[in-house]
Structure formats: structure tokens, C-alpha cells
Short mmCIF file of C-alpha atoms and ligand atoms in Angstrom, two decimals:
data_model
loop_
_atom_site.label_atom_id
_atom_site.label_comp_id
_atom_site.label_asym_id
_atom_site.label_seq_id
_atom_site.Cartn_x
_atom_site.Cartn_y
_atom_site.Cartn_z
CA MET A 1 -16.18 -35.76 17.45
CA ARG A 2 -15.58 -35.75 13.70
CA SER A 3 -12.02 -36.67 12.92
CA VAL A 4 -10.19 -34.26 10.63
CA THR A 5 -6.97 -34.39 8.73
CA THR A 6 -4.24 -31.79 9.21
CA ARG A 7 -4.84 -30.64 5.63
CA ASP A 8 -8.46 -29.76 6.40
CA ASP A 9 -7.64 -28.38 9.81
CA PRO A 10 -4.15 -26.85 9.84
CA PRO A 11 -2.67 -25.67 13.13
CA ARG A 12 -3.13 -21.98 13.84
CA VAL A 13 -1.95 -19.61 16.54
CA LEU A 14 -3.27 -16.45 18.12
CA ALA A 15 -1.80 -13.67 15.94
CA PRO A 16 0.86 -11.69 17.82
CA TYR A 17 -1.03 -8.48 16.97
CA VAL A 18 -4.02 -9.55 19.08
CA ARG A 19 -4.22 -7.76 22.40
CA VAL A 20 -7.12 -7.85 24.81
CA GLY A 21 -8.30 -5.03 27.04
CA PHE A 22 -11.12 -4.04 29.35
CA GLN A 23 -12.73 -0.59 29.25
CA ASP A 24 -16.06 0.84 30.44
CA GLY A 25 -17.57 -2.55 31.25
CA THR A 26 -16.63 -4.17 27.95
CA LEU A 27 -13.95 -6.65 27.02
CA PHE A 28 -12.22 -5.83 23.73
CA LEU A 29 -10.65 -8.54 21.62
CA GLY A 30 -8.01 -6.94 19.40
CA PHE A 31 -7.59 -3.32 18.35
CA GLY A 32 -7.91 -1.44 15.07
CA SER A 33 -9.73 -3.24 12.25
CA ILE A 34 -9.91 -6.48 14.24
CA ARG A 35 -11.38 -4.99 17.42
CA ARG A 36 -14.41 -6.91 18.68
CA PRO A 37 -16.31 -5.59 21.72
CA VAL A 38 -17.57 -8.44 23.91
CA HIS A 39 -20.37 -7.20 26.16
CA ASP A 40 -21.55 -10.60 27.43
CA ARG A 41 -19.80 -11.18 30.74
CA GLU A 42 -20.40 -14.94 30.40
CA LEU A 43 -18.12 -15.09 27.37
CA TRP A 44 -15.11 -13.33 28.89
CA GLU A 45 -13.54 -16.27 30.68
CA PRO A 46 -13.99 -18.92 27.95
CA LEU A 47 -12.82 -16.41 25.34
CA LEU A 48 -9.66 -15.55 27.26
CA ARG A 49 -9.02 -19.22 28.01
CA LEU A 50 -9.40 -20.12 24.35
CA ALA A 51 -7.15 -17.22 23.25
CA ASP A 52 -4.58 -18.38 25.78
CA HIS A 53 -4.91 -21.94 24.44
CA PHE A 54 -4.05 -20.62 20.94
CA ARG A 55 -0.75 -19.14 22.12
CA ALA A 56 0.57 -22.53 20.99
CA PRO A 57 -0.34 -23.98 17.54
CA ARG A 58 -3.74 -25.74 17.68
CA THR A 59 -6.05 -27.33 15.17
CA ARG A 60 -9.74 -26.51 15.29
CA ALA A 61 -10.40 -30.05 16.58
CA GLU A 62 -7.96 -29.50 19.43
CA ALA A 63 -9.62 -26.20 20.29
CA ARG A 64 -13.06 -27.83 20.38
CA SER A 65 -11.74 -30.55 22.68
CA PHE A 66 -10.30 -27.89 24.93
CA LEU A 67 -13.57 -25.96 25.04
CA ASP A 68 -15.58 -29.12 25.78
CA GLY A 69 -13.04 -30.40 28.31
CA PRO A 70 -10.67 -28.32 30.49
CA CYS A 71 -12.31 -25.01 29.59
CA GLY A 72 -15.75 -26.26 30.62
CA ALA A 73 -17.73 -24.00 28.26
CA ASP A 74 -21.25 -25.06 27.30
CA ALA A 75 -22.04 -25.59 23.62
CA HIS A 76 -23.51 -22.10 23.13
CA ARG A 77 -20.54 -20.29 24.64
CA ALA A 78 -18.03 -22.60 22.96
CA GLU A 79 -19.59 -21.76 19.58
CA ALA A 80 -19.67 -18.03 20.34
CA VAL A 81 -16.04 -17.69 21.43
CA MET A 82 -14.76 -19.90 18.61
CA ARG A 83 -16.60 -17.68 16.13
CA LEU A 84 -15.15 -14.54 17.72
CA LEU A 85 -11.62 -15.79 17.16
CA ASP A 86 -12.38 -17.20 13.71
CA ASP A 87 -14.09 -14.18 12.16
CA GLY A 88 -11.60 -11.36 12.47
CA ASN A 89 -8.13 -12.51 11.37
CA HIS A 90 -7.25 -13.18 15.02
CA LEU A 91 -5.83 -16.63 14.21
CA ILE A 92 -3.04 -17.09 11.67
CA PRO A 93 -1.27 -20.16 10.23
CA ALA A 94 1.27 -21.49 12.70
CA HIS A 95 4.17 -21.05 10.26
CA THR A 96 3.48 -17.40 9.36
CA TYR A 97 5.45 -15.58 12.02
CA ASP A 98 9.19 -16.12 12.33
CA PRO A 99 10.61 -13.15 14.26
CA ALA A 100 14.03 -13.69 12.67
CA ASP A 101 12.70 -13.44 9.11
CA ARG A 102 13.42 -10.20 7.29
CA TYR A 103 9.77 -9.62 6.40
CA SER A 104 8.21 -10.99 9.58
CA ARG A 105 6.56 -7.76 10.74
CA HIS A 106 5.17 -7.11 7.27
CA ALA A 107 3.86 -10.69 7.24
CA LEU A 108 1.77 -9.83 10.29
CA PHE A 109 0.45 -6.74 8.52
CA TYR A 110 -0.66 -8.84 5.54
CA GLU A 111 -2.33 -11.41 7.81
CA LEU A 112 -4.08 -8.55 9.61
CA SER A 113 -5.64 -7.71 6.22
CA GLY A 114 -6.80 -11.30 5.82
CA ALA A 115 -4.20 -12.23 3.18
CA ASP A 116 -1.83 -15.18 3.04
CA ALA A 117 1.48 -13.54 3.95
CA VAL A 118 3.60 -16.12 2.12
CA GLN A 119 1.74 -15.54 -1.14
CA VAL A 120 1.87 -11.75 -0.73
CA GLN A 121 5.64 -11.83 -0.31
CA LEU A 122 6.04 -14.07 -3.35
CA ARG A 123 3.97 -11.71 -5.49
CA LEU A 124 6.04 -8.73 -4.37
CA ALA A 125 9.29 -10.56 -5.14
CA ARG A 126 8.10 -11.24 -8.69
CA ALA A 127 7.08 -7.62 -9.36
CA ARG A 128 8.93 -4.98 -11.35
CA VAL A 129 8.07 -1.32 -10.68
CA THR A 130 9.22 1.69 -12.70
CA LEU A 131 9.62 5.00 -10.89
CA LEU A 132 9.52 8.13 -13.03
CA GLY A 133 11.20 10.64 -10.74
CA CYS A 134 13.72 9.90 -7.97
CA GLY A 135 13.28 13.04 -5.90
CA GLY A 136 11.48 13.64 -2.62
CA ILE A 137 8.54 11.35 -3.34
CA GLY A 138 10.11 8.90 -5.80
CA GLY A 139 13.07 8.22 -3.52
CA LEU A 140 10.90 7.54 -0.49
CA VAL A 141 8.50 5.35 -2.49
CA ALA A 142 11.53 3.47 -3.85
CA VAL A 143 13.07 2.73 -0.47
CA THR A 144 9.71 1.64 0.90
CA LEU A 145 9.19 -0.78 -2.01
CA ALA A 146 12.78 -2.07 -1.98
CA THR A 147 12.80 -2.82 1.72
CA ALA A 148 9.36 -4.44 1.45
CA GLY A 149 10.80 -6.96 -1.02
CA ILE A 150 9.75 -5.74 -4.48
CA GLY A 151 11.88 -7.78 -6.88
CA GLU A 152 13.01 -5.08 -9.27
CA LEU A 153 12.91 -1.30 -9.43
CA VAL A 154 13.68 0.75 -12.54
CA LEU A 155 14.70 4.23 -11.36
CA VAL A 156 14.32 6.92 -14.00
CA ASP A 157 15.60 10.47 -13.48
CA ALA A 158 17.90 12.77 -15.45
CA ASP A 159 18.59 15.14 -12.55
CA HIS A 160 21.62 15.38 -10.30
CA VAL A 161 21.63 15.80 -6.54
CA GLU A 162 21.55 19.44 -5.39
CA LEU A 163 22.07 21.00 -1.97
CA SER A 164 18.45 22.18 -1.83
CA ASN A 165 17.22 18.56 -2.23
CA LEU A 166 18.51 17.42 1.13
CA THR A 167 15.54 18.67 3.20
CA ARG A 168 13.39 15.84 1.86
CA GLN A 169 15.42 13.49 -0.36
CA PHE A 170 16.76 11.65 2.63
CA LEU A 171 18.70 8.92 0.87
CA PHE A 172 21.10 11.51 -0.58
CA THR A 173 23.97 12.99 1.44
CA GLU A 174 26.14 16.09 1.03
CA ALA A 175 28.79 13.82 -0.51
CA ASP A 176 26.33 12.91 -3.31
CA ILE A 177 25.84 16.48 -4.57
CA GLY A 178 26.42 16.57 -8.30
CA LEU A 179 25.87 12.83 -8.83
CA PRO A 180 22.94 11.43 -10.84
CA LYS A 181 19.96 10.89 -8.52
CA ALA A 182 18.96 7.58 -10.12
CA GLU A 183 22.42 6.09 -9.63
CA VAL A 184 22.77 7.27 -6.04
CA LEU A 185 19.31 5.95 -5.25
CA ALA A 186 20.08 2.56 -6.82
CA ARG A 187 23.24 2.34 -4.71
CA GLU A 188 21.33 3.16 -1.52
CA LEU A 189 18.57 0.63 -2.26
CA ARG A 190 21.10 -2.16 -2.85
CA ARG A 191 22.61 -1.36 0.54
CA ARG A 192 19.23 -1.84 2.17
CA ASN A 193 18.05 -4.96 0.36
CA ARG A 194 20.47 -7.00 -1.75
CA ASP A 195 17.54 -9.03 -3.11
CA CYS A 196 16.01 -5.98 -4.82
CA ARG A 197 17.42 -5.42 -8.31
CA ALA A 198 17.69 -1.63 -8.59
CA ARG A 199 18.39 -0.37 -12.10
CA ALA A 200 19.25 3.30 -12.74
CA VAL A 201 18.16 5.02 -15.96
CA VAL A 202 19.67 8.51 -16.15
CA ARG A 203 17.41 9.87 -18.84
CA ARG A 204 14.67 12.43 -19.24
CA VAL A 205 11.29 10.92 -20.11
CA GLY A 206 8.86 13.20 -21.88
CA ASN A 207 7.04 11.36 -24.64
CA ARG A 208 5.59 7.99 -25.56
CA GLU A 209 8.77 6.90 -27.37
CA ASP A 210 10.77 7.51 -24.17
CA LEU A 211 8.31 5.35 -22.25
CA LYS A 212 8.36 2.56 -24.82
CA ALA A 213 12.15 2.42 -24.51
CA LEU A 214 11.85 1.46 -20.84
CA PRO A 215 11.45 -2.20 -19.82
CA ALA A 216 7.91 -3.48 -19.45
CA CYS A 217 6.79 -3.52 -15.82
CA ASP A 218 3.91 -4.37 -13.48
CA LEU A 219 3.31 -0.79 -12.31
CA VAL A 220 4.58 2.75 -12.93
CA VAL A 221 4.84 5.39 -10.21
CA VAL A 222 4.93 8.97 -11.51
CA SER A 223 6.42 11.59 -9.20
CA ALA A 224 8.35 13.69 -11.72
CA ASP A 225 7.24 17.29 -12.03
CA SER A 226 7.58 17.62 -15.81
CA PRO A 227 4.48 19.27 -17.38
CA GLY A 228 2.13 16.91 -19.20
CA LEU A 229 3.90 13.73 -18.10
CA THR A 230 0.87 12.30 -16.29
CA GLY A 231 -1.22 12.50 -19.47
CA THR A 232 1.54 10.89 -21.53
CA VAL A 233 1.99 8.07 -19.02
CA ASN A 234 -1.76 7.58 -18.81
CA ALA A 235 -2.09 7.16 -22.58
CA HIS A 236 0.91 4.83 -22.71
CA CYS A 237 -0.33 2.69 -19.82
CA ALA A 238 -3.87 2.51 -21.24
CA ARG A 239 -2.45 1.03 -24.44
CA SER A 240 0.02 -1.31 -22.77
CA GLY A 241 -2.37 -2.38 -19.98
CA THR A 242 0.07 -1.27 -17.29
CA PRO A 243 -1.25 -0.02 -13.92
CA TRP A 244 0.14 3.32 -12.77
CA LEU A 245 -0.10 5.71 -9.86
CA ASN A 246 0.63 9.40 -9.45
CA ALA A 247 2.03 10.83 -6.20
CA CYS A 248 2.79 14.49 -5.59
CA TYR A 249 2.12 17.45 -3.34
CA VAL A 250 0.13 20.59 -4.02
CA ASN A 251 1.63 23.14 -1.66
CA GLU A 252 0.71 21.73 1.78
CA ILE A 253 -1.51 18.92 0.45
CA ALA A 254 0.00 15.44 0.10
CA VAL A 255 -1.63 13.83 -2.95
CA TRP A 256 -1.68 10.29 -4.24
CA GLY A 257 -3.70 8.46 -6.83
CA PRO A 258 -5.62 7.63 -8.75
CA LEU A 259 -4.25 4.11 -8.97
CA VAL A 260 -5.16 3.45 -12.59
CA VAL A 261 -5.61 -0.21 -13.48
CA PRO A 262 -6.44 -0.41 -17.22
CA GLY A 263 -9.63 -2.35 -17.83
CA VAL A 264 -10.55 -2.16 -14.15
CA THR A 265 -10.64 1.47 -12.98
CA GLY A 266 -11.13 4.88 -14.49
CA CYS A 267 -8.08 6.69 -15.83
CA TRP A 268 -6.51 10.14 -15.60
CA ASP A 269 -8.59 11.35 -18.55
CA CYS A 270 -11.98 10.00 -17.37
CA ARG A 271 -12.53 13.11 -15.26
CA SER A 272 -11.06 16.62 -15.21
CA LEU A 273 -8.64 16.40 -12.27
CA THR A 274 -6.57 19.56 -12.57
CA ALA A 275 -7.38 23.19 -13.37
CA GLY A 276 -6.36 24.35 -16.83
CA ALA A 277 -6.69 27.37 -19.12
CA PRO A 278 -10.13 28.69 -20.19
CA GLU A 279 -11.17 27.68 -23.70
CA GLY A 280 -11.55 30.51 -26.24
CA GLU A 281 -9.71 33.03 -24.03
CA PRO A 282 -6.22 33.35 -25.55
CA GLU A 283 -5.35 36.57 -23.72
CA LEU A 284 -6.31 35.22 -20.31
CA SER A 285 -4.63 31.91 -21.10
CA GLY A 286 -1.41 33.75 -21.96
CA LEU A 287 -1.47 35.70 -18.70
CA MET A 288 -2.12 32.50 -16.72
CA ALA A 289 0.71 30.70 -18.47
CA GLY A 290 3.10 33.52 -17.57
CA ILE A 291 2.08 33.47 -13.93
CA ASN A 292 2.26 29.69 -13.68
CA ALA A 293 5.64 29.48 -15.42
CA ARG A 294 7.31 30.94 -12.32
CA TYR A 295 5.63 28.51 -9.92
CA GLN A 296 7.94 26.76 -7.51
CA ALA A 297 6.30 24.31 -5.13
CA PRO A 298 7.14 24.87 -1.46
CA SER A 299 8.34 21.29 -0.99
CA ASN A 300 8.52 20.06 2.56
CA GLY A 301 10.04 16.88 3.96
CA PRO A 302 7.10 15.69 6.07
CA VAL A 303 4.58 16.38 3.25
CA ASN A 304 6.78 14.38 0.86
CA MET A 305 6.86 11.54 3.40
CA LEU A 306 3.09 11.63 3.80
CA ALA A 307 2.37 11.40 0.06
CA SER A 308 5.09 8.83 -0.61
CA SER A 309 4.16 6.53 2.25
CA LEU A 310 0.48 6.41 1.32
CA ALA A 311 1.32 5.93 -2.36
CA ALA A 312 3.79 3.14 -1.56
CA LEU A 313 1.22 1.38 0.62
CA ASP A 314 -1.26 1.37 -2.27
CA VAL A 315 1.42 0.02 -4.63
CA LEU A 316 2.15 -2.79 -2.17
CA ARG A 317 -1.56 -3.51 -1.71
CA HIS A 318 -2.10 -3.74 -5.45
CA LEU A 319 0.97 -5.82 -6.28
CA GLY A 320 0.87 -7.95 -3.13
CA GLY A 321 -2.87 -8.54 -3.22
CA PHE A 322 -3.74 -7.59 0.36
CA GLY A 323 -6.37 -5.07 1.42
CA VAL A 324 -7.88 -2.58 -1.02
CA PRO A 325 -5.82 0.36 -2.34
CA ALA A 326 -7.27 3.61 -0.99
CA SER A 327 -6.68 5.36 -4.31
CA LEU A 328 -8.62 3.00 -6.57
CA ASN A 329 -10.94 5.21 -8.60
CA ARG A 330 -10.03 8.33 -6.68
CA ARG A 331 -7.32 10.90 -6.23
CA VAL A 332 -6.78 11.58 -2.55
CA GLY A 333 -5.23 14.56 -0.80
CA VAL A 334 -4.31 14.92 2.87
CA TRP A 335 -4.12 18.49 4.11
CA SER A 336 -1.04 18.42 6.32
CA HIS A 337 -2.13 21.31 8.57
CA ASP A 338 -5.41 19.81 9.80
CA LEU A 339 -5.36 16.24 8.39
CA SER A 340 -8.61 16.74 6.48
CA LEU A 341 -9.09 14.65 3.34
CA ASP A 342 -9.84 15.76 -0.21
CA GLY A 343 -11.03 13.21 -2.73
CA GLN A 344 -11.64 13.42 -6.47
CA ASP A 345 -13.74 10.69 -8.05
CA THR A 346 -12.05 9.03 -11.03
CA GLU A 347 -14.67 6.41 -11.86
CA ARG A 348 -14.50 5.19 -15.43
CA ASP A 349 -16.20 7.28 -18.10
CA PRO A 350 -17.40 4.96 -20.88
CA ALA A 351 -16.83 7.81 -23.36
CA CYS A 352 -13.29 8.59 -22.16
CA PRO A 353 -11.13 9.38 -25.21
CA THR A 354 -8.19 7.47 -23.72
CA CYS A 355 -9.32 4.34 -21.88
CA SER A 356 -12.58 3.60 -23.73
CA LEU A 357 -10.57 2.74 -26.84
CA THR A 358 -8.22 0.20 -25.32
CA GLY A 359 -10.59 -2.74 -25.71
CA LEU A 360 -9.64 -4.09 -22.29
CA PRO A 361 -12.51 -5.80 -20.44
CA VAL A 362 -13.89 -3.71 -17.60
CA GLU A 363 -14.04 -5.24 -14.15
CA ARG A 364 -15.69 -2.99 -11.62
CA VAL A 365 -13.82 -2.93 -8.33
CA ARG A 366 -15.51 -0.26 -6.27
ZN1 LIG B 401 -10.33 7.06 -19.01
#
């Protein structure tokens, strides 16, 4: 057998998220994205023996010796079962999982996506995220990012906590009513992860100058409901090359995306994403403006959680470099009553008045 060094052949273990099961005449190795049906009865025993062997750290050379020796598999079966374990993120580096580590369960999630968990965590720790809006969605995105190990969060909101916020803004308590949301949120995030630097900015942000006054960051999350803010942020981020993501709800639909990465994806202005007033119809436009001015969204705790959790996962995917964000080049909506999906394409328009002028190189990602 070819001798190998530890560097070429590091010890690996069977990932703790690998379960095996038998159903309807088939053996299943793993569940979810790593599930592999094994129909060939001849492979079941060597596969289970090899998986059992990998409960302790093993190099590939040790595994081959085991298959050739105590396991007693012939060359064909040995190759087949080794490939089954190798191909689907079933084996992870021996050092990856330390149950006592703060981020140990997240590390398994990153490995499940095929990423190096140590590198993902380092990238998250180096990242700074700005949240425009610290309400139902912004607060839940913030706590998800802070507890996942994002290094710094800039929390921007001019509002104060009100009694009617408490159905969905779960980090605020009755004792916080009247206090600035950004400051209360920063306090709550520090309580949950002392390593996350949470900075409160109690200020209304409405124009480009307001945005330029904020510290530069790696990504902006917009969940404030001020009219026109998404367009302003989009233009600012296109010029500064800053990725950004919108998260909101439209009545009972939880909405997130598009995740705009300047120079890589389309932007908010590449496609018409929201309904507006008819051109050349001032009377109708005036009536519509009057009707819409009294709109109050029926905000609901679970719908806020749905939008914020899916948005936060895409932020972590983008900044951590694991998996593919679901909202790249599309705005996604989940209808909470029947779980159907709505999607709006936001592929880049080469003639877009906003992002075509930035001069950033385009790298197609989807
Ligand atoms: Zn564009």
C-alpha cells in the first residue's frame, strides 16, 4: 500500500449528523441533503462496518487497511463503500466537533454544507453588519447574527419601544417601553454574546448622506419601513460596493431578498419589484397615494420570525462562505398560510440605471 503523510491524509471521523436507516428494502446513509439510498444488499455490511470504523478518527490509509483486512470486503465493494462515505460530506476533519465549544452545532451545519467550519467561523468573526431597523425583523436578524458569532453589528433605529411592539419584538420587555430600540437591542445582544461588538445608532436614516455617515461594513440588512429607503440603500451600496439584503413582510407573506452583491448579482433597480403609481395618471395616482397613506401592515410574530430567520441564514451563508444564499438574484416570499413560495427574478439588467454605472466587474453566480 502507498504510504501517505498525515498532511496528505488527515484523520477524519463520521460526522455526528450521519444517521443510517432501513426502509422499504433500502438502506439509507444519512438524511436530508446527504441522504444516499443504498439498494445493493452486498454493500450494506461493509458500509456499516466502515461507518462504524470511522466513529474514531481514521486516515484514508487506515480505512483501506480495515476494508482489506478485518472488514473482509473485496476490492469492488471496498471502493464502492469508501466512495459513498467520501462523496457526501459524511466524513469531517477529526478536530471539527467539540461539543463544549460555543459554536459546535453550527460547525456541524457548515460541514454539512461542505465548508470548512473553522474558516467559516473566522470569516463571521471578522464581519461587520449594519442593520437599518431594529424592530420585529431587524431585532430577530440581529440576535441570530450575534449568537452565530458575527464580529460587529451596527444597530440603526430612531424609534423607541412601544407596548404594541411586544407581540413580535421579542428581545424587548415591558420594562423597556419608552427606551430607544437600538440601545435596548445592543444591551440584549451583549448579554447573549460578549464577543459580538453591538453598537447602537439612535438616528433616522433617510438619504445618502445619512448612510455615508455610518461606518463602512461588509453587508447591510434593511428592515425599516420608511418609504423609499430600499432604493436609497441600493444606490448607496452600488456605489460603495457593499452587499445588502432586504427583509420584510407583505401582510401574511414573509419576504426576503434579493441579496444584492454589487458586481455579482442584479440589484433592486434591475427589475420592477414593487407596484407603483401609473405614469401619466395624476388623478389616479393621487387617489392611490391617499389610500396607501393609511396602510398599516398586520404584523405578526411568526411571520416576522419566518422572514428574519431566512434572511439571517442568507447573510450567514454569504459572509461565512457556506452553501448558496437562496435569495441571490431573486426576491423570495413564503406564504405563511399554505407555505407556497413566490419568487421574483432579479437577474442583472445590463442597462440598469443604478448598477450598470458602477464599473464593478460582473461575476455571474447563478
Ligand atoms: Zn441594477
